[in-house]
Amino acid sequence: MTRIRIRPGSKLSAQTNPTRRSKSDRSTGGRLGPALGSRNRALREPAILLRNDRCEVAMGRRPARCYRQIKNKPYPKSRYCRGVPDPKIRIYDVGMKKKGVDEFPFCVHLVSWEKENVSSEALEAARIACNKYMAKFAGKDAFHLRVRVHPFHVLRINKMLSCAGADRLQTGMRGAFGKPQGTCARVAIGQVLLSVRCKDSNSHHAQEALRRAKFKFPGRQKIIVSRKWGFTKFSRADYLKWKGENRIVPDGVNAKLLGCHGPLANRRPGRAFLDATA
């Protein structure tokens, strides 16, 4: 099997004469790959594989606009769907993720306003943009960023030939189901994409960071300031009231509310009798 890289404007004789090597090829001792150019150029240019007088093409990544619409059932990675490439985003919590619940009272969300697919590449780009702005203007220890969606849906591609004479080698509907190409997240209207918690003094920085992260996503998004205390489910007024009554127990980035249910033996000293929650 001979691997030949076809550049735009090159002659077809380069495909049919694999023994003829270019100057850059001779300098690398016949090895084809990274020596031919940068990684970005290798992704743009299709690679031609000649196997027993049969032409195959290894193309670059298809644009995300081809997969933006949600029109099929979820197709997750499983033992039946193998060979799925790893998603680009691997980190979902950035910043001071171990800070207590009392440290960062302010919270702001980036909410999707469309039903669409969001690729893992877009999630990673938005995470990097938001993290870089917050680390520069607020400080790397003054915020906690969390990506709220995960790319579990597998995208497929039916690879077709685009070289000269491909119409005689391959026709349209052969194996049209496609093979795994990447992953994306299925997002609904009103679903939170990114969340940032910080102090009240850095609230304007958090909103500007999410505004810059909006440009990495397709469709329409809105920045909504939360009424809750941090990442908890309690409003700021209720949190302060219950904390003054000693009924809030910190639980990492969240908090627990002590109620009036459960056995008395499990209560801490001084908390045996508590009023019923509103």
Coordinates of C-alpha atoms in Angstrom, one line a residue:
M1 CA 0.0 0.0 0.0
T2 CA 1.4 3.4 -1.0
R3 CA 0.3 6.7 0.6
I4 CA 0.4 9.8 -1.6
R5 CA -0.7 13.2 -0.5
I6 CA -2.5 15.2 -3.3
R7 CA -2.2 19.0 -3.1
P8 CA -4.6 21.4 -4.9
G9 CA -3.4 22.1 -8.5
S10 CA -1.2 19.0 -8.7
K11 CA -1.3 16.7 -11.7
L12 CA -3.0 13.3 -11.6
S13 CA 0.2 11.6 -12.6
A14 CA 1.3 11.9 -9.0
Q15 CA -1.4 9.4 -8.1
T16 CA -0.6 6.8 -10.7
N17 CA 3.2 7.0 -10.4
P18 CA 4.0 6.3 -6.7
T19 CA 7.7 5.7 -7.4
R20 CA 8.3 9.4 -8.3
R21 CA 9.2 11.3 -5.2
S22 CA 9.3 15.1 -4.6
K23 CA 12.3 17.0 -3.3
S24 CA 10.8 17.2 0.2
D25 CA 10.1 13.5 0.1
R26 CA 13.7 12.7 -0.8
S27 CA 14.9 14.8 2.0
T28 CA 12.9 12.7 4.5
G29 CA 14.1 9.4 3.2
G30 CA 10.7 8.5 1.6
R31 CA 8.6 9.1 4.7
L32 CA 5.4 10.9 4.1
G33 CA 3.5 12.7 6.8
P34 CA 4.6 15.6 9.1
A35 CA 7.5 16.5 6.9
L36 CA 5.2 17.6 4.1
G37 CA 3.9 20.6 6.1
S38 CA 2.1 21.8 9.2
R39 CA -0.6 19.8 10.9
N40 CA -3.3 22.2 9.7
R41 CA -2.3 21.7 6.0
A42 CA -2.4 18.0 6.5
L43 CA -6.0 18.2 7.7
R44 CA -7.1 20.4 4.8
E45 CA -5.5 18.2 2.1
P46 CA -7.0 14.8 1.4
A47 CA -4.7 11.8 1.5
I48 CA -4.9 9.2 -1.3
L49 CA -4.5 5.6 -0.5
L50 CA -3.8 3.2 -3.4
R51 CA -4.8 -0.4 -2.5
N52 CA -4.7 -2.9 -5.4
D53 CA -5.6 -0.2 -8.0
R54 CA -8.4 1.1 -5.7
C55 CA -8.5 4.7 -4.6
E56 CA -9.5 5.7 -1.1
V57 CA -9.5 9.2 0.5
A58 CA -8.9 10.1 4.1
M59 CA -10.6 13.6 4.5
G60 CA -10.4 16.2 7.2
R61 CA -13.2 17.0 9.7
R62 CA -16.5 17.9 8.2
P63 CA -17.8 21.4 9.3
A64 CA -20.1 21.5 12.3
R65 CA -22.9 23.2 10.4
C66 CA -23.6 19.8 8.8
Y67 CA -24.5 18.4 12.2
R68 CA -26.2 21.3 13.8
Q69 CA -29.8 20.1 13.5
I70 CA -31.2 17.5 15.9
K71 CA -33.1 15.1 13.6
N72 CA -32.3 11.6 14.8
K73 CA -32.3 9.5 18.0
P74 CA -29.4 9.7 20.4
Y75 CA -26.5 7.6 19.3
P76 CA -24.2 7.2 22.3
K77 CA -20.9 5.3 22.5
S78 CA -21.5 1.7 23.4
R79 CA -20.2 -1.8 22.8
Y80 CA -22.2 -1.7 19.5
C81 CA -20.8 1.7 18.5
R82 CA -17.0 1.2 18.6
G83 CA -14.1 3.2 17.3
V84 CA -15.5 6.6 18.5
P85 CA -12.8 9.3 18.7
D86 CA -12.3 11.0 22.1
P87 CA -14.1 14.3 22.6
K88 CA -11.9 17.4 22.4
I89 CA -13.1 18.6 25.8
R90 CA -11.6 16.6 28.7
I91 CA -11.9 19.2 31.5
Y92 CA -15.3 20.4 32.7
D93 CA -14.3 22.2 35.9
V94 CA -11.8 25.0 35.7
G95 CA -10.5 27.4 38.3
M96 CA -10.9 27.1 42.1
K97 CA -13.2 24.1 41.9
K98 CA -12.5 23.1 45.6
K99 CA -13.5 26.5 47.1
G100 CA -16.2 26.3 49.6
V101 CA -19.8 27.3 49.0
D102 CA -19.4 30.5 51.1
E103 CA -16.5 31.8 49.0
F104 CA -18.3 32.5 45.7
P105 CA -21.9 33.7 46.2
F106 CA -22.4 35.2 42.7
C107 CA -23.4 32.9 39.8
V108 CA -24.1 33.6 36.1
H109 CA -25.1 31.1 33.4
L110 CA -24.8 30.9 29.6
V111 CA -28.1 29.5 28.4
S112 CA -28.8 28.1 25.0
W113 CA -31.8 29.6 23.2
E114 CA -32.0 27.0 20.4
K115 CA -32.4 23.3 20.1
E116 CA -29.3 22.1 18.3
N117 CA -26.1 20.0 18.5
V118 CA -23.0 21.6 20.0
S119 CA -19.8 19.9 19.1
S120 CA -17.1 19.0 21.6
E121 CA -14.7 21.3 19.7
A122 CA -17.0 24.3 20.4
L123 CA -17.3 23.4 24.1
E124 CA -13.5 23.2 24.4
A125 CA -13.1 26.5 22.6
A126 CA -15.7 28.2 24.8
R127 CA -14.1 26.8 27.9
I128 CA -10.6 28.1 26.9
A129 CA -12.0 31.6 26.0
C130 CA -13.9 32.0 29.3
N131 CA -11.1 30.6 31.4
K132 CA -8.4 32.9 29.8
Y133 CA -10.5 36.1 30.3
M134 CA -11.3 35.3 33.9
A135 CA -7.7 34.3 34.8
K136 CA -6.4 37.6 33.3
F137 CA -8.9 40.1 34.7
A138 CA -10.3 38.4 37.9
G139 CA -7.4 36.2 38.8
K140 CA -6.9 32.4 38.4
D141 CA -8.0 31.8 42.1
A142 CA -11.1 34.1 42.0
F143 CA -13.6 32.0 40.0
H144 CA -15.0 28.5 39.3
L145 CA -16.1 27.7 35.8
R146 CA -18.2 24.6 35.1
V147 CA -19.2 23.1 31.7
R148 CA -22.8 21.9 32.2
V149 CA -23.2 19.7 29.0
H150 CA -21.3 16.6 27.9
P151 CA -20.8 15.5 24.3
F152 CA -22.3 12.0 24.4
H153 CA -23.9 11.9 21.0
V154 CA -21.8 10.3 18.3
L155 CA -21.6 11.9 14.8
R156 CA -21.2 9.8 11.7
I157 CA -19.7 10.4 8.3
N158 CA -20.0 8.4 5.0
K159 CA -16.6 9.0 3.5
M160 CA -16.7 9.6 -0.3
L161 CA -14.0 10.0 -2.9
S162 CA -13.2 13.5 -4.2
C163 CA -10.2 12.7 -6.4
A164 CA -10.2 12.6 -10.2
G165 CA -12.0 9.6 -11.6
A166 CA -13.8 8.9 -8.3
D167 CA -17.1 8.4 -10.1
R168 CA -15.8 5.2 -11.7
L169 CA -14.5 3.9 -8.4
Q170 CA -17.3 4.5 -5.9
T171 CA -21.1 5.2 -6.2
G172 CA -23.3 7.0 -3.7
M173 CA -25.3 4.7 -1.5
R174 CA -22.7 2.1 -0.6
G175 CA -22.4 1.9 3.2
A176 CA -24.3 5.1 3.7
F177 CA -24.8 4.7 7.5
G178 CA -21.4 6.1 8.1
K179 CA -18.6 5.7 10.6
P180 CA -18.0 7.6 13.8
Q181 CA -16.4 11.0 13.2
G182 CA -16.8 13.0 16.4
T183 CA -19.1 13.7 19.4
C184 CA -21.5 16.5 20.3
A185 CA -24.0 17.5 22.9
R186 CA -27.7 17.6 22.3
V187 CA -28.9 20.9 23.7
A188 CA -32.4 22.0 24.3
I189 CA -33.9 25.5 24.6
G190 CA -33.2 26.9 28.1
Q191 CA -30.5 24.5 28.9
V192 CA -27.4 25.8 30.7
L193 CA -24.1 25.5 28.8
L194 CA -21.6 27.2 31.1
S195 CA -21.8 28.4 34.7
V196 CA -19.4 30.7 36.5
R197 CA -19.4 31.4 40.3
C198 CA -17.3 34.1 41.8
K199 CA -17.4 37.0 44.3
D200 CA -19.7 39.9 43.7
S201 CA -16.8 42.2 43.0
N202 CA -15.9 40.1 39.8
S203 CA -19.5 39.8 38.5
H204 CA -18.9 42.1 35.5
H205 CA -15.8 40.1 34.6
A206 CA -17.8 36.8 34.7
Q207 CA -20.5 38.2 32.4
E208 CA -17.9 39.5 29.9
A209 CA -16.2 36.2 29.9
L210 CA -19.4 34.4 29.0
R211 CA -20.1 37.0 26.4
R212 CA -16.8 36.1 24.7
A213 CA -17.6 32.4 25.0
K214 CA -20.9 33.0 23.1
F215 CA -18.9 33.5 19.9
K216 CA -17.7 29.9 20.0
F217 CA -21.2 28.4 19.8
P218 CA -23.6 28.3 16.9
G219 CA -27.1 29.7 17.2
R220 CA -28.3 32.1 19.9
Q221 CA -27.4 32.1 23.6
K222 CA -28.4 34.4 26.6
I223 CA -26.4 35.4 29.7
I224 CA -28.6 35.1 32.7
V225 CA -27.6 36.2 36.2
S226 CA -28.8 33.6 38.8
R227 CA -30.7 34.5 41.9
K228 CA -29.2 31.4 43.7
W229 CA -26.3 31.4 46.0
G230 CA -23.4 30.0 43.9
F231 CA -24.2 26.6 42.5
T232 CA -26.7 25.8 45.2
K233 CA -30.5 25.5 44.7
F234 CA -31.2 28.0 47.5
S235 CA -31.9 31.7 46.8
R236 CA -29.5 34.2 48.3
A237 CA -32.0 35.5 50.8
D238 CA -33.0 32.0 52.0
Y239 CA -29.3 31.0 52.2
L240 CA -28.4 33.9 54.4
K241 CA -31.5 33.4 56.6
W242 CA -30.9 29.6 57.1
K243 CA -27.2 30.1 57.6
G244 CA -28.1 32.6 60.4
E245 CA -30.3 29.9 61.9
N246 CA -27.4 27.4 61.7
R247 CA -29.4 25.1 59.4
I248 CA -27.0 25.2 56.4
V249 CA -24.3 22.5 56.2
P250 CA -21.6 23.1 53.6
D251 CA -21.2 20.2 51.2
G252 CA -18.3 21.1 48.8
V253 CA -19.6 23.5 46.2
N254 CA -23.2 22.9 47.3
A255 CA -24.9 23.0 50.7
K256 CA -27.4 20.8 52.6
L257 CA -30.5 22.1 54.5
L258 CA -31.2 20.5 57.8
G259 CA -34.9 19.7 58.1
C260 CA -37.1 18.2 60.8
H261 CA -37.2 14.6 59.5
G262 CA -35.1 11.6 60.4
P263 CA -34.2 9.8 63.7
L264 CA -33.1 11.9 66.6
A265 CA -30.0 9.7 67.1
N266 CA -28.6 11.1 63.9
R267 CA -28.9 14.7 64.9
R268 CA -25.9 16.6 66.0
P269 CA -25.7 18.1 69.5
G270 CA -27.9 21.2 69.8
R271 CA -29.8 20.4 66.6
A272 CA -32.3 17.8 67.9
F273 CA -35.4 20.0 67.5
L274 CA -35.6 22.2 64.4
D275 CA -38.6 24.0 63.0
A276 CA -40.2 22.6 59.9
T277 CA -38.9 24.0 56.6
A278 CA -41.1 26.4 54.8

